[in-house]
Amino acid sequence: MSHDIRDMMLRTVDRLVAVEATRQMRSDADGGGFPDRLWQAMDAAGLTDADTIDDEMTDAADMQALVRHTARHALPVPLAEVMAARRLLKAAGMAMPADGITGIGTTARDHADGLPRLDDAGRATGMLHRVPFGRHLTRVVFAATSGDGTAHLVVAEAPAPAATDINLAGEARDDLAFDAAPVIEARPLVDAADQVMAMGAAFRAVQIAGALAGALGQVVAYAGEREQFGRPIGKFQAVQHMLAVLAAETAAASAAADLGFDDAGRTDTCRAALAKSRAGQAATDGAALAHQIMGAMGFTREHSLHYQTRRLWSWRDEFGSDALWQARLGTLVVRAGGDALWPMLSRL
């Protein structure tokens, strides 16, 4: 049953892409704009809140497949951020927002002394940096600390951006400032900052796997059509070697992304570190190979490959780079000791 629904959701995305994901829509969204018509169509089709369907009909893997498929098409929508926010709220036992767009935000530093502060009246003061789709959010979920140092997971109305910017993909990345702003709900949660970072990183790994699959599909088609010396370039051994490496990197990113979540859709620092560090590496190598096979045609505005590769370069650095997560993974292993390594790996 679940696989039938998953197939139906993915086919729905394909149909929406064919109708709504026009070059004009992508051009309008490239620069911090929001594709209202596409998002409304996804909402009407039940895709933006598909993770709230009865658990017996869909599972966490179905939702990750949906996010991966939207990334395969390089859609400029905050589906991953919305699902990440809902999973964090659900894990903390907090109420799910009924309407609007709820995303997630972090500080520039993911350390406790850089987090927004909650005063005794439950008001938040502090800054969230480069919040995905910040200017388009209705609410934002983030970590904060109270006066006694207790970590909290907080959901609050998203303020107007203190500063606006975009990432390489042209998606909005805005700074959101809170100045004694009332919050909707705050709940004590151990390692709240780590949980927000891990959830964001695990979803970015899923998106990287999807974007790599989209790039691979375009490159394979090109290698079969583009001829040189009277035959398709995909017949040349050197190109075949690059295609094989790109396919291997795509498969590695996919496997790593699957490790990012358990069967219930939860993640933690270890899972996120494994997923994001390997997927980030695959994003770097895979994007370079895709452009090399196409003779750099994908860099041009006229070709669609850059929709995937600009996102790969953006997502590999968001919610922690692969280097940051590799360092965290190493720290985890060293602190746990040699005897804990095998149990740590075997539970994944």
Short mmCIF file of C-alpha atoms in Angstrom, two decimals:
data_model
loop_
_atom_site.label_atom_id
_atom_site.label_comp_id
_atom_site.label_asym_id
_atom_site.label_seq_id
_atom_site.Cartn_x
_atom_site.Cartn_y
_atom_site.Cartn_z
CA MET A 1 0.00 0.00 0.00
CA SER A 2 2.75 2.36 0.93
CA HIS A 3 4.60 1.77 -2.34
CA ASP A 4 1.43 2.51 -4.33
CA ILE A 5 1.04 5.84 -2.56
CA ARG A 6 4.71 6.63 -3.00
CA ASP A 7 4.48 5.98 -6.74
CA MET A 8 1.35 8.12 -6.92
CA MET A 9 3.08 11.01 -5.13
CA LEU A 10 6.15 10.85 -7.37
CA ARG A 11 4.03 10.73 -10.52
CA THR A 12 2.10 13.74 -9.22
CA VAL A 13 5.37 15.64 -8.86
CA ASP A 14 6.27 14.70 -12.44
CA ARG A 15 2.93 16.01 -13.68
CA LEU A 16 3.31 19.27 -11.76
CA VAL A 17 6.83 19.71 -13.11
CA ALA A 18 5.55 19.29 -16.67
CA VAL A 19 2.89 21.99 -16.15
CA GLU A 20 4.30 24.41 -13.56
CA ALA A 21 8.10 24.17 -13.65
CA THR A 22 8.52 26.38 -16.67
CA ARG A 23 11.71 28.22 -17.51
CA GLN A 24 9.92 31.46 -16.60
CA MET A 25 8.94 30.09 -13.17
CA ARG A 26 12.53 29.03 -12.51
CA SER A 27 13.83 32.40 -13.69
CA ASP A 28 11.39 34.28 -11.42
CA ALA A 29 12.36 32.13 -8.42
CA ASP A 30 16.09 32.49 -9.14
CA GLY A 31 17.01 35.45 -6.99
CA GLY A 32 14.99 34.82 -3.86
CA GLY A 33 11.50 34.75 -5.35
CA PHE A 34 8.91 32.21 -4.37
CA PRO A 35 7.02 30.00 -6.84
CA ASP A 36 3.57 30.63 -5.37
CA ARG A 37 1.70 28.88 -8.16
CA LEU A 38 3.85 25.74 -7.95
CA TRP A 39 3.64 25.64 -4.15
CA GLN A 40 -0.13 26.09 -4.25
CA ALA A 41 -0.41 23.29 -6.80
CA MET A 42 1.71 21.04 -4.57
CA ASP A 43 -0.47 22.01 -1.60
CA ALA A 44 -3.67 21.26 -3.52
CA ALA A 45 -2.25 17.87 -4.49
CA GLY A 46 -1.54 17.07 -0.83
CA LEU A 47 2.23 16.99 -1.27
CA THR A 48 3.18 19.76 1.17
CA ASP A 49 1.60 17.95 4.11
CA ALA A 50 1.89 14.37 2.89
CA ASP A 51 3.85 13.52 6.04
CA THR A 52 0.75 14.17 8.13
CA ILE A 53 -1.15 11.33 6.45
CA ASP A 54 -1.93 8.31 8.57
CA ASP A 55 1.30 6.44 9.40
CA GLU A 56 -0.29 3.19 8.22
CA MET A 57 -0.59 4.60 4.70
CA THR A 58 2.79 6.29 4.40
CA ASP A 59 6.06 6.03 6.28
CA ALA A 60 9.14 8.16 6.77
CA ALA A 61 10.90 6.58 3.79
CA ASP A 62 8.02 7.67 1.53
CA MET A 63 8.49 11.26 2.65
CA GLN A 64 12.22 11.10 2.04
CA ALA A 65 11.52 9.72 -1.43
CA LEU A 66 9.20 12.67 -2.07
CA VAL A 67 11.83 15.20 -0.99
CA ARG A 68 14.44 13.41 -3.08
CA HIS A 69 12.19 13.52 -6.13
CA THR A 70 11.55 17.27 -5.83
CA ALA A 71 15.31 17.74 -5.56
CA ARG A 72 15.82 15.55 -8.64
CA HIS A 73 13.72 18.12 -10.50
CA ALA A 74 15.51 21.00 -8.70
CA LEU A 75 12.23 22.57 -7.62
CA PRO A 76 12.75 25.86 -5.71
CA VAL A 77 10.36 24.96 -2.88
CA PRO A 78 10.88 24.55 0.90
CA LEU A 79 9.45 21.02 1.15
CA ALA A 80 12.50 19.63 2.98
CA GLU A 81 12.49 22.50 5.49
CA VAL A 82 8.74 22.12 6.16
CA MET A 83 9.09 18.38 6.80
CA ALA A 84 12.18 18.93 8.95
CA ALA A 85 10.27 21.41 11.11
CA ARG A 86 7.32 19.05 11.54
CA ARG A 87 9.58 16.14 12.51
CA LEU A 88 11.35 18.28 15.13
CA LEU A 89 8.05 19.48 16.57
CA LYS A 90 6.61 15.97 16.60
CA ALA A 91 9.69 14.54 18.34
CA ALA A 92 9.43 17.25 21.00
CA GLY A 93 5.70 16.66 21.50
CA MET A 94 4.80 20.14 20.28
CA ALA A 95 1.76 21.20 18.29
CA MET A 96 1.95 21.09 14.49
CA PRO A 97 1.18 24.37 12.68
CA ALA A 98 -2.04 24.09 10.72
CA ASP A 99 -1.33 26.58 7.96
CA GLY A 100 1.36 28.72 6.40
CA ILE A 101 4.96 27.69 5.83
CA THR A 102 7.04 26.62 8.83
CA GLY A 103 10.77 26.22 8.30
CA ILE A 104 13.87 25.76 10.44
CA GLY A 105 16.71 28.09 11.34
CA THR A 106 20.11 27.94 12.99
CA THR A 107 22.67 30.43 14.20
CA ALA A 108 25.98 31.04 12.44
CA ARG A 109 27.59 29.09 15.25
CA ASP A 110 25.89 25.94 16.40
CA HIS A 111 27.22 26.38 19.96
CA ALA A 112 25.05 27.13 22.94
CA ASP A 113 26.53 30.61 23.54
CA GLY A 114 25.44 31.68 20.06
CA LEU A 115 21.81 30.62 20.42
CA PRO A 116 18.88 33.03 20.87
CA ARG A 117 17.94 33.61 24.49
CA LEU A 118 14.58 33.09 26.15
CA ASP A 119 13.72 35.47 28.98
CA ASP A 120 11.52 34.63 31.96
CA ALA A 121 8.44 35.83 30.06
CA GLY A 122 9.18 33.38 27.24
CA ARG A 123 10.31 36.02 24.74
CA ALA A 124 13.16 35.34 22.34
CA THR A 125 16.11 37.60 21.58
CA GLY A 126 18.80 36.72 19.09
CA MET A 127 19.63 36.12 15.46
CA LEU A 128 19.15 33.21 13.07
CA HIS A 129 21.50 33.32 10.11
CA ARG A 130 20.81 32.45 6.48
CA VAL A 131 17.46 30.84 7.20
CA PRO A 132 16.27 28.90 4.12
CA PHE A 133 13.36 30.74 2.47
CA GLY A 134 13.38 33.06 5.52
CA ARG A 135 11.43 35.92 3.93
CA HIS A 136 8.68 33.50 2.83
CA LEU A 137 8.18 31.69 6.15
CA THR A 138 5.15 32.07 8.39
CA ARG A 139 6.87 30.44 11.37
CA VAL A 140 10.36 29.19 12.16
CA VAL A 141 11.58 26.39 14.44
CA PHE A 142 14.93 26.90 16.17
CA ALA A 143 16.93 26.16 19.32
CA ALA A 144 17.26 28.66 22.15
CA THR A 145 18.49 28.75 25.74
CA SER A 146 16.79 30.10 28.83
CA GLY A 147 18.49 32.17 31.51
CA ASP A 148 19.57 29.08 33.45
CA GLY A 149 21.17 27.59 30.33
CA THR A 150 18.42 25.05 29.60
CA ALA A 151 18.12 24.24 25.90
CA HIS A 152 14.69 24.66 24.32
CA LEU A 153 13.09 23.90 20.99
CA VAL A 154 11.12 26.98 19.98
CA VAL A 155 8.53 27.76 17.34
CA ALA A 156 7.81 31.44 16.70
CA GLU A 157 6.30 33.70 14.10
CA ALA A 158 8.96 34.51 11.51
CA PRO A 159 9.94 38.20 11.71
CA ALA A 160 10.73 40.34 8.69
CA PRO A 161 14.32 39.64 7.60
CA ALA A 162 17.05 41.75 9.16
CA ALA A 163 19.15 41.02 6.08
CA THR A 164 18.36 39.27 2.82
CA ASP A 165 20.60 37.16 0.64
CA ILE A 166 20.47 34.16 -1.69
CA ASN A 167 22.52 31.01 -2.05
CA LEU A 168 24.23 29.84 -5.25
CA ALA A 169 20.94 28.30 -6.38
CA GLY A 170 19.19 31.66 -6.08
CA GLU A 171 17.05 30.55 -3.13
CA ALA A 172 16.40 33.01 -0.30
CA ARG A 173 18.77 32.75 2.68
CA ASP A 174 17.85 35.50 5.14
CA ASP A 175 18.88 36.59 8.62
CA LEU A 176 15.96 36.66 11.06
CA ALA A 177 16.32 38.78 14.20
CA PHE A 178 14.22 38.43 17.36
CA ASP A 179 14.09 41.32 19.82
CA ALA A 180 12.14 40.22 22.90
CA ALA A 181 9.68 38.59 20.51
CA PRO A 182 6.94 36.38 21.98
CA VAL A 183 7.14 32.75 20.91
CA ILE A 184 4.28 30.40 20.07
CA GLU A 185 5.68 27.51 22.09
CA ALA A 186 8.96 26.58 23.72
CA ARG A 187 9.79 23.22 25.24
CA PRO A 188 12.94 22.08 27.05
CA LEU A 189 14.87 19.67 24.86
CA VAL A 190 18.33 18.29 25.52
CA ASP A 191 20.74 19.11 22.70
CA ALA A 192 18.07 21.11 20.87
CA ALA A 193 20.69 22.90 18.73
CA ASP A 194 22.29 19.60 17.72
CA GLN A 195 18.89 18.14 16.84
CA VAL A 196 17.99 21.07 14.57
CA MET A 197 21.38 20.87 12.86
CA ALA A 198 21.16 17.10 12.46
CA MET A 199 17.64 17.21 11.01
CA GLY A 200 18.62 19.93 8.55
CA ALA A 201 21.79 18.08 7.52
CA ALA A 202 20.00 14.74 7.06
CA PHE A 203 17.41 16.35 4.77
CA ARG A 204 20.14 18.15 2.81
CA ALA A 205 21.77 14.74 2.23
CA VAL A 206 18.47 13.45 0.82
CA GLN A 207 18.24 16.47 -1.48
CA ILE A 208 21.84 16.03 -2.66
CA ALA A 209 21.07 12.42 -3.56
CA GLY A 210 18.05 13.58 -5.57
CA ALA A 211 19.89 16.38 -7.38
CA LEU A 212 22.73 14.02 -8.27
CA ALA A 213 20.23 11.55 -9.73
CA GLY A 214 18.74 14.38 -11.82
CA ALA A 215 22.18 15.44 -13.06
CA LEU A 216 23.12 11.85 -13.87
CA GLY A 217 19.95 11.39 -15.93
CA GLN A 218 20.71 14.49 -18.01
CA VAL A 219 24.34 13.53 -18.53
CA VAL A 220 23.55 9.95 -19.59
CA ALA A 221 21.01 11.23 -22.12
CA TYR A 222 23.52 13.77 -23.46
CA ALA A 223 26.28 11.15 -23.80
CA GLY A 224 23.93 9.01 -25.86
CA GLU A 225 22.89 11.85 -28.19
CA ARG A 226 26.01 13.98 -28.66
CA GLU A 227 28.16 12.54 -31.43
CA GLN A 228 31.85 13.03 -32.10
CA PHE A 229 33.87 11.31 -34.81
CA GLY A 230 30.71 9.61 -36.04
CA ARG A 231 29.52 8.00 -32.84
CA PRO A 232 27.93 9.04 -29.50
CA ILE A 233 30.50 10.29 -26.98
CA GLY A 234 29.16 7.69 -24.55
CA LYS A 235 30.88 5.06 -26.69
CA PHE A 236 34.31 6.43 -25.81
CA GLN A 237 36.03 4.66 -22.94
CA ALA A 238 37.18 7.88 -21.25
CA VAL A 239 33.59 9.18 -21.14
CA GLN A 240 32.28 5.81 -19.99
CA HIS A 241 34.76 5.93 -17.11
CA MET A 242 33.50 9.36 -16.02
CA LEU A 243 29.88 8.20 -16.32
CA ALA A 244 30.66 5.19 -14.15
CA VAL A 245 32.27 7.34 -11.46
CA LEU A 246 29.33 9.77 -11.53
CA ALA A 247 26.90 6.87 -11.17
CA ALA A 248 28.96 5.52 -8.27
CA GLU A 249 28.93 8.90 -6.51
CA THR A 250 25.16 9.12 -7.01
CA ALA A 251 24.69 5.65 -5.53
CA ALA A 252 26.98 6.49 -2.61
CA ALA A 253 25.03 9.68 -1.87
CA SER A 254 21.76 7.75 -2.02
CA ALA A 255 23.00 5.09 0.40
CA ALA A 256 24.39 7.74 2.75
CA ALA A 257 21.11 9.66 2.69
CA ASP A 258 19.23 6.49 3.63
CA LEU A 259 21.48 6.16 6.69
CA GLY A 260 20.52 9.66 7.78
CA PHE A 261 17.18 8.54 9.21
CA ASP A 262 15.93 5.52 11.09
CA ASP A 263 12.72 3.72 10.12
CA ALA A 264 10.64 6.22 12.10
CA GLY A 265 12.21 9.22 10.36
CA ARG A 266 14.36 10.23 13.34
CA THR A 267 17.97 11.27 13.09
CA ASP A 268 20.82 12.07 15.44
CA THR A 269 24.33 13.48 15.24
CA CYS A 270 25.88 10.15 14.20
CA ARG A 271 23.38 9.46 11.41
CA ALA A 272 23.45 13.04 10.15
CA ALA A 273 27.25 13.06 10.19
CA LEU A 274 27.47 9.89 8.12
CA ALA A 275 24.84 11.09 5.65
CA LYS A 276 25.94 14.69 5.17
CA SER A 277 29.68 14.06 5.08
CA ARG A 278 29.45 11.42 2.34
CA ALA A 279 26.70 13.16 0.39
CA GLY A 280 28.63 16.43 0.51
CA GLN A 281 31.69 14.73 -0.94
CA ALA A 282 29.55 13.18 -3.68
CA ALA A 283 28.08 16.62 -4.47
CA THR A 284 31.53 18.07 -5.09
CA ASP A 285 32.83 15.21 -7.23
CA GLY A 286 29.53 14.50 -8.99
CA ALA A 287 28.86 18.09 -10.07
CA ALA A 288 32.39 18.42 -11.45
CA LEU A 289 32.03 15.20 -13.46
CA ALA A 290 28.63 16.17 -14.84
CA HIS A 291 29.95 19.47 -16.17
CA GLN A 292 33.10 17.82 -17.51
CA ILE A 293 31.14 15.20 -19.49
CA MET A 294 28.97 17.94 -20.99
CA GLY A 295 31.97 20.03 -21.96
CA ALA A 296 30.81 22.77 -19.55
CA MET A 297 27.56 23.32 -21.46
CA GLY A 298 25.70 22.97 -18.18
CA PHE A 299 27.19 26.22 -16.92
CA THR A 300 25.14 28.18 -19.44
CA ARG A 301 21.70 29.59 -18.61
CA GLU A 302 20.31 27.87 -21.69
CA HIS A 303 21.03 24.39 -20.34
CA SER A 304 19.11 22.97 -17.37
CA LEU A 305 22.01 21.13 -15.69
CA HIS A 306 22.90 24.16 -13.58
CA TYR A 307 19.59 23.92 -11.74
CA GLN A 308 20.86 20.73 -10.11
CA THR A 309 24.55 21.58 -9.78
CA ARG A 310 24.04 25.02 -8.22
CA ARG A 311 21.87 23.34 -5.62
CA LEU A 312 24.49 20.65 -5.05
CA TRP A 313 27.11 23.32 -4.33
CA SER A 314 24.72 25.18 -2.04
CA TRP A 315 23.33 22.22 -0.13
CA ARG A 316 26.73 20.64 0.57
CA ASP A 317 27.61 23.69 2.72
CA GLU A 318 24.25 24.25 4.42
CA PHE A 319 23.59 22.80 7.89
CA GLY A 320 27.28 22.00 8.15
CA SER A 321 29.82 21.17 5.47
CA ASP A 322 31.11 17.65 4.90
CA ALA A 323 34.33 18.66 6.69
CA LEU A 324 32.38 19.81 9.77
CA TRP A 325 30.41 16.58 9.94
CA GLN A 326 33.50 14.45 9.37
CA ALA A 327 35.12 16.18 12.35
CA ARG A 328 32.01 15.59 14.46
CA LEU A 329 31.91 11.94 13.46
CA GLY A 330 35.55 11.52 14.39
CA THR A 331 34.93 13.16 17.75
CA LEU A 332 31.98 10.85 18.41
CA VAL A 333 34.02 7.75 17.65
CA VAL A 334 37.00 8.83 19.73
CA ARG A 335 34.86 9.77 22.72
CA ALA A 336 32.92 6.50 22.60
CA GLY A 337 36.09 4.42 22.47
CA GLY A 338 37.10 1.45 20.37
CA ASP A 339 34.76 -1.02 22.04
CA ALA A 340 31.74 1.08 21.09
CA LEU A 341 32.60 1.39 17.39
CA TRP A 342 31.08 -1.87 16.18
CA PRO A 343 27.82 -1.46 18.16
CA MET A 344 27.60 2.11 16.80
CA LEU A 345 27.91 0.90 13.21
CA SER A 346 25.76 -2.20 13.54
CA ARG A 347 22.73 -0.29 14.84
CA LEU A 348 22.53 1.79 11.67
#
